[in-house]
CSV table of C-alpha atoms and ligand atoms in Angstrom, one decimal:
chain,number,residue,atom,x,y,z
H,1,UNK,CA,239.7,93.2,229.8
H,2,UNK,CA,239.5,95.3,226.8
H,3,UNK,CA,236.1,94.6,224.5
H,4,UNK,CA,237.3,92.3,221.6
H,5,UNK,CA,235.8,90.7,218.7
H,6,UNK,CA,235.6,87.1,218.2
H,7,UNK,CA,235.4,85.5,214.9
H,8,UNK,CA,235.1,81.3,214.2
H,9,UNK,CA,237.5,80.3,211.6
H,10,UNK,CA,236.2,77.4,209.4
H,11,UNK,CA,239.5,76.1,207.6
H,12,UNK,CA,243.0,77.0,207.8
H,13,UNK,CA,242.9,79.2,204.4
H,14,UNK,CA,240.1,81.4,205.9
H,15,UNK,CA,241.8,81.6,209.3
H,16,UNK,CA,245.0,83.1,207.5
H,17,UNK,CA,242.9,85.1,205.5
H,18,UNK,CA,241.1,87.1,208.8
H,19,UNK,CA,244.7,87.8,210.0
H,20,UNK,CA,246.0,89.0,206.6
H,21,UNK,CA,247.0,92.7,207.1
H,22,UNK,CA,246.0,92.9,211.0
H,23,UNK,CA,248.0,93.2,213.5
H,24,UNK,CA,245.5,93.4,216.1
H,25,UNK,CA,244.4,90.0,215.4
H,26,UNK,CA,245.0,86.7,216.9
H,27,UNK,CA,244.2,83.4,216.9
H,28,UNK,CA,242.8,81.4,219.6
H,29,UNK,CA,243.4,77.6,220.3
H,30,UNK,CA,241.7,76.1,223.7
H,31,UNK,CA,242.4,80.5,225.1
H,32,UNK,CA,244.4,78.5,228.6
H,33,UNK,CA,247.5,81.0,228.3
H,34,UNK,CA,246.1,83.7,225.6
H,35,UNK,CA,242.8,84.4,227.9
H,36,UNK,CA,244.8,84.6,231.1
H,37,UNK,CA,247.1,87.1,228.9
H,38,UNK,CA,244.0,89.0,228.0
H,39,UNK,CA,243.2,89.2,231.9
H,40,UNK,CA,246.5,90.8,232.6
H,41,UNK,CA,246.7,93.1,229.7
H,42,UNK,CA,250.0,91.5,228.2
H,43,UNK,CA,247.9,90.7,225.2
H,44,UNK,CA,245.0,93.4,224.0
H,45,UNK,CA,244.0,91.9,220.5
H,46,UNK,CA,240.9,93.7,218.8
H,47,UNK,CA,239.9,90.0,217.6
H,48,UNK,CA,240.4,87.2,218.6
H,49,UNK,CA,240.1,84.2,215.3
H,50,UNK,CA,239.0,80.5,217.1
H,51,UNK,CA,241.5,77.9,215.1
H,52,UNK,CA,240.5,75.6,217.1
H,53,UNK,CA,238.0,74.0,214.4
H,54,UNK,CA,240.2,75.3,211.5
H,55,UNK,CA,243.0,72.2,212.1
H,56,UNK,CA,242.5,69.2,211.9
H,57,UNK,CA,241.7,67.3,215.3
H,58,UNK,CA,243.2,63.5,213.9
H,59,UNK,CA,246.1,61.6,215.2
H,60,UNK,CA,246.7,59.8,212.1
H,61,UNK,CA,250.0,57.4,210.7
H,62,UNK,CA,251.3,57.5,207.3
H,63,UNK,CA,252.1,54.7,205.4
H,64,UNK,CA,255.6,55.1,205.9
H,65,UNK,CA,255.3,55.6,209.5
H,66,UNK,CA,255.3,58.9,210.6
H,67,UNK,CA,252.6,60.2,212.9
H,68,UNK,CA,250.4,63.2,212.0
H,69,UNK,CA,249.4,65.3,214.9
H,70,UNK,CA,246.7,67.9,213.8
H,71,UNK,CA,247.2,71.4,215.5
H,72,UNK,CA,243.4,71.4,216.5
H,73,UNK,CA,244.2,68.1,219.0
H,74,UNK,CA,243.6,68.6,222.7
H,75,UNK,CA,246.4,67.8,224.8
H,76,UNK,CA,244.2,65.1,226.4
H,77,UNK,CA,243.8,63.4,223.7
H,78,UNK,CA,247.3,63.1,222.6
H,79,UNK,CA,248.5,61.9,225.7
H,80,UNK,CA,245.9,59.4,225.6
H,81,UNK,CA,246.5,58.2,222.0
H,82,UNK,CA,247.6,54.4,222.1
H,83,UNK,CA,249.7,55.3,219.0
H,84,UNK,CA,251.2,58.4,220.9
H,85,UNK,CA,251.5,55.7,223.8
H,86,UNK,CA,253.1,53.0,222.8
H,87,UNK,CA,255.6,54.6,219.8
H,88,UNK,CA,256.5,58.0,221.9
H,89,UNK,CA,255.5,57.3,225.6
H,90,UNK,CA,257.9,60.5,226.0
H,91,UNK,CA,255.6,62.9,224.4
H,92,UNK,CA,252.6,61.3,226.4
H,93,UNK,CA,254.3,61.3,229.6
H,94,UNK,CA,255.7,65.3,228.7
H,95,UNK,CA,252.0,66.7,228.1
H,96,UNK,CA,250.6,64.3,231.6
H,97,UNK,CA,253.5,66.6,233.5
H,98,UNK,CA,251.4,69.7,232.3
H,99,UNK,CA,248.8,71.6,233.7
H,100,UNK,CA,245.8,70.3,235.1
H,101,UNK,CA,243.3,67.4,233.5
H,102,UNK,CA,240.8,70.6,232.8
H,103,UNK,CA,243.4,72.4,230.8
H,104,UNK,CA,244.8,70.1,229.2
H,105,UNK,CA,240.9,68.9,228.1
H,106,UNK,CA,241.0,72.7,226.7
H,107,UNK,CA,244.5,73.3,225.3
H,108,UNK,CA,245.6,72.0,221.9
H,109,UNK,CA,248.8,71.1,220.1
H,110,UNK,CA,249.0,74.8,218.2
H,111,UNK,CA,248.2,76.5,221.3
H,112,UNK,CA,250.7,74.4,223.5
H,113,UNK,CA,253.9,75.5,221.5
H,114,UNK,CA,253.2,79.2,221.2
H,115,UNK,CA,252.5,79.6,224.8
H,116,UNK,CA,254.4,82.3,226.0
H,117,UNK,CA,256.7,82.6,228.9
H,118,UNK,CA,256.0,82.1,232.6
H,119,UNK,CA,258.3,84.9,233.5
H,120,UNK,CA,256.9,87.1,236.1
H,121,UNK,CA,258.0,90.1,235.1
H,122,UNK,CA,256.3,89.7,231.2
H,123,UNK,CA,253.2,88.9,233.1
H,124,UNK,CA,252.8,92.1,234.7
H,125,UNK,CA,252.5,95.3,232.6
H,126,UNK,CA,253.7,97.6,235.3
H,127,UNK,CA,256.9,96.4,235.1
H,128,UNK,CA,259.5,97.3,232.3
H,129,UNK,CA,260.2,94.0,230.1
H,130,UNK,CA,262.0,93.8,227.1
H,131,UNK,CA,260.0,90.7,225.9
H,132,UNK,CA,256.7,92.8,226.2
H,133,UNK,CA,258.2,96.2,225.9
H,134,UNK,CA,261.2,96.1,223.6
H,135,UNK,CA,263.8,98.7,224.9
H,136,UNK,CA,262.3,98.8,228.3
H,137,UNK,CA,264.9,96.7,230.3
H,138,UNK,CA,265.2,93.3,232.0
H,139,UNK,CA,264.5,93.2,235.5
H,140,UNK,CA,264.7,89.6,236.0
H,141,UNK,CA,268.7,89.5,235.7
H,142,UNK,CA,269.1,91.6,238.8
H,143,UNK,CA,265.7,90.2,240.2
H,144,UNK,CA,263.7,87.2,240.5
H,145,UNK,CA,265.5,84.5,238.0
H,146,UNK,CA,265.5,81.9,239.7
H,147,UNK,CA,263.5,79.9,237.4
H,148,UNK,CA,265.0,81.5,234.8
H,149,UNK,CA,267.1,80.3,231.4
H,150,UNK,CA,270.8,79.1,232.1
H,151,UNK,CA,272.3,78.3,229.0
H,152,UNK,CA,271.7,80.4,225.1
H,153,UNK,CA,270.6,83.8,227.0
H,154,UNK,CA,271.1,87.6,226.2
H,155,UNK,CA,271.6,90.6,228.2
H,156,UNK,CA,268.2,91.6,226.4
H,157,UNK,CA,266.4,88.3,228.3
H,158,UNK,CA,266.9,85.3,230.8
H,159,UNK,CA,263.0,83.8,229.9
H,160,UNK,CA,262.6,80.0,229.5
H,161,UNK,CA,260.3,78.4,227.2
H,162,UNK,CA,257.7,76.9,229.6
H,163,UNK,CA,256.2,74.2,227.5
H,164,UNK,CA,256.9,70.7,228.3
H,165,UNK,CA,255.1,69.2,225.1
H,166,UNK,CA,257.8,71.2,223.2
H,167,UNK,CA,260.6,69.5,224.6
H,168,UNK,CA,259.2,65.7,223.9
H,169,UNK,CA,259.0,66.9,220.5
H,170,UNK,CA,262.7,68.5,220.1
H,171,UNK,CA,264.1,65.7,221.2
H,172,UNK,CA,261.4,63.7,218.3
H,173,UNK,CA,262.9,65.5,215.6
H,174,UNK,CA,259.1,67.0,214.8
H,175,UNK,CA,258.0,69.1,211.7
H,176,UNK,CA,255.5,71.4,212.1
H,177,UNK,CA,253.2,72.1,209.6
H,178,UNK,CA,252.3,75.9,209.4
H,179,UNK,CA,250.0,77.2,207.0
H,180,UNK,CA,251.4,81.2,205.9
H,181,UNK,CA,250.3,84.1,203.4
H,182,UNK,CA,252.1,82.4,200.9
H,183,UNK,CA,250.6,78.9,201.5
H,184,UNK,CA,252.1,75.8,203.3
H,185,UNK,CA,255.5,75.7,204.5
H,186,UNK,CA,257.5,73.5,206.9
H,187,UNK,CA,259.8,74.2,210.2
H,188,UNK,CA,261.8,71.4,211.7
H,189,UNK,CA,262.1,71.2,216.0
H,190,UNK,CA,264.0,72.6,217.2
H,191,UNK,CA,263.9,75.5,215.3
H,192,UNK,CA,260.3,77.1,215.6
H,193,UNK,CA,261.6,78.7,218.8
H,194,UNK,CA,264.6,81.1,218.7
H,195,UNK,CA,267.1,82.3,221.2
H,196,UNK,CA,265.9,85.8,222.5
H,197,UNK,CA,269.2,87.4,221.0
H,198,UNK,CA,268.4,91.3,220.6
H,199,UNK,CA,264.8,90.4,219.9
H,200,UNK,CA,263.3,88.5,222.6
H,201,UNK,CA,260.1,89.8,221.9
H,202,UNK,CA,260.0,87.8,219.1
H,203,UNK,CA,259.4,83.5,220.5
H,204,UNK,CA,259.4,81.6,217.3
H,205,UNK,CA,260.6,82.0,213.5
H,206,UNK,CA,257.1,82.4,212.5
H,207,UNK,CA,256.0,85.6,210.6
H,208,UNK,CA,252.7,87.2,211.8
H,209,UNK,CA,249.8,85.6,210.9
H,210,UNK,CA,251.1,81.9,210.3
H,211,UNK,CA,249.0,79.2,211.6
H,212,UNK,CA,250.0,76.3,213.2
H,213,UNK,CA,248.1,73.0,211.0
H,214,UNK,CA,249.9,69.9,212.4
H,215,UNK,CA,252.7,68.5,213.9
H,216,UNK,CA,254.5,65.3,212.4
H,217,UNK,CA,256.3,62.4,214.1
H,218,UNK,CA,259.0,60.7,212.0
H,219,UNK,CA,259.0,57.2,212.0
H,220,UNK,CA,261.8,56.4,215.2
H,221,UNK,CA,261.5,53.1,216.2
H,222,UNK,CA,264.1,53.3,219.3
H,223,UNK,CA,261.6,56.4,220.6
H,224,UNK,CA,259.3,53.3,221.8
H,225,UNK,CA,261.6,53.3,225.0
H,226,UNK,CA,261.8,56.9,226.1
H,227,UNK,CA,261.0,58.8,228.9
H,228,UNK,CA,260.3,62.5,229.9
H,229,UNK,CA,261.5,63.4,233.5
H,230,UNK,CA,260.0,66.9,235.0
H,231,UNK,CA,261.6,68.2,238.2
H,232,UNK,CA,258.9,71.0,239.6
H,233,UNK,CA,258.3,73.0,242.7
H,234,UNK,CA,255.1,71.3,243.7
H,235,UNK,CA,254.1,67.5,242.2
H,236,UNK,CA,251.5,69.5,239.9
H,237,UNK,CA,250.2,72.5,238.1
H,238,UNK,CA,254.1,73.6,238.3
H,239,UNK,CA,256.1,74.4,235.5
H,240,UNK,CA,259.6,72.6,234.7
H,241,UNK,CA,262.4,73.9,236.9
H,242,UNK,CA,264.4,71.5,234.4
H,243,UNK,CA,263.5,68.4,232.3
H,244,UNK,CA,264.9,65.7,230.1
H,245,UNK,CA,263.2,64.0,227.3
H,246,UNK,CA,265.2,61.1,226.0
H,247,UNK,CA,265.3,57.9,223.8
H,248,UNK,CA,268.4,55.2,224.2
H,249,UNK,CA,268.7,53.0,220.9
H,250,UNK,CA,270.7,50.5,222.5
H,251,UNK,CA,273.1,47.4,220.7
H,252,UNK,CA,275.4,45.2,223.5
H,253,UNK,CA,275.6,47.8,225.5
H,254,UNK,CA,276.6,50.3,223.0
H,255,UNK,CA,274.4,53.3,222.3
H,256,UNK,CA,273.9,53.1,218.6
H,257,UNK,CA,272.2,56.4,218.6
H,258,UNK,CA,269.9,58.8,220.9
H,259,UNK,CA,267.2,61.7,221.0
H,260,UNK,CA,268.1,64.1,224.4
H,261,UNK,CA,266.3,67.5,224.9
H,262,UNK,CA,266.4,69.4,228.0
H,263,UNK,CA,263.6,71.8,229.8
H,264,UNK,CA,263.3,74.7,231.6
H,265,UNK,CA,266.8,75.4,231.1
H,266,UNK,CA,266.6,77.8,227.6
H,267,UNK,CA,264.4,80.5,225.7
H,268,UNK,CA,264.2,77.3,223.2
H,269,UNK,CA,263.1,73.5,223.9
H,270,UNK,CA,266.8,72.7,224.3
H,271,UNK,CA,268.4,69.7,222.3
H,272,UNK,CA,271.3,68.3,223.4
H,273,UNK,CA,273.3,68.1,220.3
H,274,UNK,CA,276.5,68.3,222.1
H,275,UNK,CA,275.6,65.0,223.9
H,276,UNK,CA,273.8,63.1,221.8
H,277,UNK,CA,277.2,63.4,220.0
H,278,UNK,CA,279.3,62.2,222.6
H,279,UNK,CA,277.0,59.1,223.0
H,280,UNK,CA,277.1,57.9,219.6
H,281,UNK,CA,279.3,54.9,219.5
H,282,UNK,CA,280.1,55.1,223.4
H,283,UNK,CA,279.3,52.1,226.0
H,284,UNK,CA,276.0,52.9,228.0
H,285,UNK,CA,277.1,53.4,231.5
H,286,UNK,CA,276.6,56.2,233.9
H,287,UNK,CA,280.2,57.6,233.6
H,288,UNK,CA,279.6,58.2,229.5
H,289,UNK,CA,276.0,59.8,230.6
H,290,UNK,CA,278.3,62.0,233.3
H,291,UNK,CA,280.6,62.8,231.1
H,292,UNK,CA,277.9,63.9,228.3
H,293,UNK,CA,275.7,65.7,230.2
H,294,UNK,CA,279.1,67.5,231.2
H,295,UNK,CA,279.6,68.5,227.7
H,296,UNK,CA,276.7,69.7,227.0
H,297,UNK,CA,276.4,72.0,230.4
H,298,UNK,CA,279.8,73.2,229.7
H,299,UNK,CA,277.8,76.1,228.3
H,300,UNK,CA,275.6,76.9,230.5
H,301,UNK,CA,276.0,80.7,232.0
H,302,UNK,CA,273.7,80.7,235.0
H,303,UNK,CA,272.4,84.0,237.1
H,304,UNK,CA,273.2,84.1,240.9
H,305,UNK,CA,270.0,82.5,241.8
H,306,UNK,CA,269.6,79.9,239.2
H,307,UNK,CA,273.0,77.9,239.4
H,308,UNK,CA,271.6,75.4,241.0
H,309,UNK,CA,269.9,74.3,237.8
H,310,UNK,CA,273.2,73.4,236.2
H,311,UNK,CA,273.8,69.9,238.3
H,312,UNK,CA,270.2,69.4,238.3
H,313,UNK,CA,270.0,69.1,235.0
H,314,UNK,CA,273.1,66.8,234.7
H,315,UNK,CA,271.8,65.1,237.3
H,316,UNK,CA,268.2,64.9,236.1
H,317,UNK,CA,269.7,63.7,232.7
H,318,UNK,CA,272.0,61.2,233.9
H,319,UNK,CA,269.5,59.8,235.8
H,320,UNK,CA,266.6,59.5,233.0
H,321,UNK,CA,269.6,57.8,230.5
H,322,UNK,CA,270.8,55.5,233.4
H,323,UNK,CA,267.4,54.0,233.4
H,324,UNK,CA,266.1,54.2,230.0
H,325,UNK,CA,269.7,51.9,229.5
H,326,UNK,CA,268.8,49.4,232.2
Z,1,FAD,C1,247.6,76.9,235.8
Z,1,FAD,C2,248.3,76.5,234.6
Z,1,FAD,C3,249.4,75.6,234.7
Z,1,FAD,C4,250.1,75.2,233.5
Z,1,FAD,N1,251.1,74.3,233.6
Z,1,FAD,C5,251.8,73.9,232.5
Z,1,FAD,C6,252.9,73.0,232.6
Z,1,FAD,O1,253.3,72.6,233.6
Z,1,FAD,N2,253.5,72.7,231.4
Z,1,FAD,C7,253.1,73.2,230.2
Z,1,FAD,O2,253.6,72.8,229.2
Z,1,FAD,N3,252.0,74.0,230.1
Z,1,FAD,C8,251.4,74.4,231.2
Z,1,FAD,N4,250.4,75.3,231.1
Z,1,FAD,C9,250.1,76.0,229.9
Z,1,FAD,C10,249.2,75.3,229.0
Z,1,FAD,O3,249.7,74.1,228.6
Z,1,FAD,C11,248.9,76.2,227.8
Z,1,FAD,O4,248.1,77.3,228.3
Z,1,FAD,C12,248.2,75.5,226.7
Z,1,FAD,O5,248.9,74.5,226.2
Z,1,FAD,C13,248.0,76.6,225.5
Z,1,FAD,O6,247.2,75.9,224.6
Z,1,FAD,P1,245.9,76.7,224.1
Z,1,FAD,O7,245.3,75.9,222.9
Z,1,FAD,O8,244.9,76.9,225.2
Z,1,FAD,O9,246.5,78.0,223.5
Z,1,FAD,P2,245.9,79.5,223.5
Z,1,FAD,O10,245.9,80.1,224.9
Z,1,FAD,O11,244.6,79.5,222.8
Z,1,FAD,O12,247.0,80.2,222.6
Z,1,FAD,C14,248.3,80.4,223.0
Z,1,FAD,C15,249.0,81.1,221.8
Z,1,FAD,O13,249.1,80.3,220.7
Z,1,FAD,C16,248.5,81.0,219.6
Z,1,FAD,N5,247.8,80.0,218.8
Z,1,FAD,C17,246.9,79.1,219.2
Z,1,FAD,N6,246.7,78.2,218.3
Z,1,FAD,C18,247.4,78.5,217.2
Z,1,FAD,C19,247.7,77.9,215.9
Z,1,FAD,N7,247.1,76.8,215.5
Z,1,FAD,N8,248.6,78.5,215.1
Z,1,FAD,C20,249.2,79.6,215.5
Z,1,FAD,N9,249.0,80.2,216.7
Z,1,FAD,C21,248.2,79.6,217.5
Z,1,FAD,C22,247.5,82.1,220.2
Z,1,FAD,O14,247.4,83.2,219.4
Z,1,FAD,C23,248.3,82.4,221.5
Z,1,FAD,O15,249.3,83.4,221.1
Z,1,FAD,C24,249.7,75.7,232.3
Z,1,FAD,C25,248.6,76.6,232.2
Z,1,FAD,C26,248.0,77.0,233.3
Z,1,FAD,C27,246.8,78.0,233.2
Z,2,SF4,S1,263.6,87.7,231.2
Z,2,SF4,FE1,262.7,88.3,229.3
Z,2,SF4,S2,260.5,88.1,229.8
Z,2,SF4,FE2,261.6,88.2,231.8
Z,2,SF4,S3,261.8,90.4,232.3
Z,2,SF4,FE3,263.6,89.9,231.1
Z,2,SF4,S4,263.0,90.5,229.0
Z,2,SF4,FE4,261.1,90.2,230.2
């Protein structure tokens, strides 16, 4: 691994500060993906700036309900937060499917959404990569994609977005607090990660330097009954070869409305717009959760090896509604 410097970072203004006009800085959360990075040589940073005491480390609700999730939280304690349990069992259930107990005692909320792809072809420098290497080719759409994206790809990159705390908070509606050169700003989710387009090196919308403060919870009342379903190689330490976050809001038998984001599918935690319209008004039974999911696949462009994903996830997804409505 190539010598580096680390710095502690006491506060979220000083942390932006020691990344200000270097772009051989980063920042590092619990170090579970950026470490193992460093170890492969896909990231060589000259310093590395610990955040991880620079956010705030509080699950705390507002007065009007929403749920503020500082960037500095471990993903153990999230998914162990009664609040977090009882109002968005999805989210807890979404960062359980993840990882190991020891990671996920290391790895925090910032961390956790800038993890970068699992794609095996990123993870090794000898190969070309467009993600790593921009210009330098994609292997994975001739080669080994089977875990790859089906639906919003490029000809430039096939990745998926590997983590599943992401998708539980796509389908949430989050904000995420982010903390820039030019002060505080807002990004709504989804919309912190991007499609790869003719750019996939680039993951999310942020500008170098941003930090990561907090994410927020809106107030969603229906989000009590919800559920994240994971469908993996092995029953742990396996990323998502797809999953489904979703909340039913339920009157007579009617979905009043609905939160849906699929996994492992997409470069982005993917939200299924397309069907959370379709539900809107319709009766809850498994031939309107068919025919959603059905819409919403309708786009999906799958590689030769990954086409199986496509009923999976309509499966996976009919599945999760059928019993989130019974
Ligand atoms: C064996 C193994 C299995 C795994 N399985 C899963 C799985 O099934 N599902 C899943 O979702 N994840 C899985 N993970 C990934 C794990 O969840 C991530 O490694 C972890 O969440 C990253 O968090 P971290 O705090 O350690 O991030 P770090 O490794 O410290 O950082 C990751 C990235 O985020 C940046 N960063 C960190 N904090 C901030 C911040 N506040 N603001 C801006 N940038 C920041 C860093 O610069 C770096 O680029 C697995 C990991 C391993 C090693
Ligand atoms: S899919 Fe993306 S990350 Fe994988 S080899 Fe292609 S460009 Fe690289």
């Amino acid at each position: 691994m190539r010598p580096f410097e680390y710095r502690r970072a006491t506060d979220a203004r000083s942390a932006v500060g020691a990344l200000r006009g270097r772009a051989d800085a980063m920042y590092l959360g619990g170090g579970t993906n950026l470490v193992d990075l460093m170890r492969l040589g896909v990231a060589t940073p000259a310093v590395l700036v610990d955040v991880s005491g620079a956010t705030s480390d509080a699950i705390e609700e507002s007065g009007d309900g929403d749920l503020l999730i500082g960037a500095g939280v471990r993903n153990s304690d999230l998914a162990a937060h009664p609040v977090v349990r009882r109002r968005y069992p999805m989210l807890a259930q979404a960062v359980l499917a993840g990882a190991s107990g020891q990671i996920r005692n290391m790895a925090t909320v910032g961390g956790n959404l800038l993890q970068r792809t699992r794609c095996s072809y990123f993870q090794d420098v000898a190969k070309p990569c467009n993600k790593h290497r921009p210009g330098s080719g994609c292997p994975a759409r001739e080669g080994d994609h089977r875990n790859l994206a089906i639906i919003g790809h490029s000809a430039s990159c096939v990745a998926t977005h590997p983590s599943d705390m992401a998708v539980a908070l796509a389908a949430l509606g989050a904000t995420v607090h982010i903390e820039g050169a030019d002060g505080p700003r807002t990004v709504p989710m989804p919309g912190l990660h991007r499609l790869p387009g003719d750019e996939p090196d680039r993951d999310t919308v942020l500008e170098p330097g941003d930090l990561i403060t907090a994410v927020e919870l809106p107030a969603l009342p229906f989000a009590a009954v919800s559920r994240y379903r994971k469908v993996r190689d092995r029953a742990s330490f396996a990323f998502a070869v797809v999953s489904v976050a979703a909340a039913l809001d339920l009157a007579d038998g009617v979905v009043r409305d609905c939160r849906i984001a699929l996994g492992g599918v997409a470069h982005v935690p993917w939200r299924a717009a397309m069907a959370e319209s379709a539900l809107r008004g319709a009766p809850a039974t498994a031939a309107e959760f068919s025919r959603a999911a059905d819409l919403e696949l309708a786009a999906a462009r799958p590689l030769p090896e990954n086409a199986f994903k496509v009923p999976l996830a309509r499966n996976v997804l009919v599945r999760t509604l059928s019993e989130l409505a019974s």
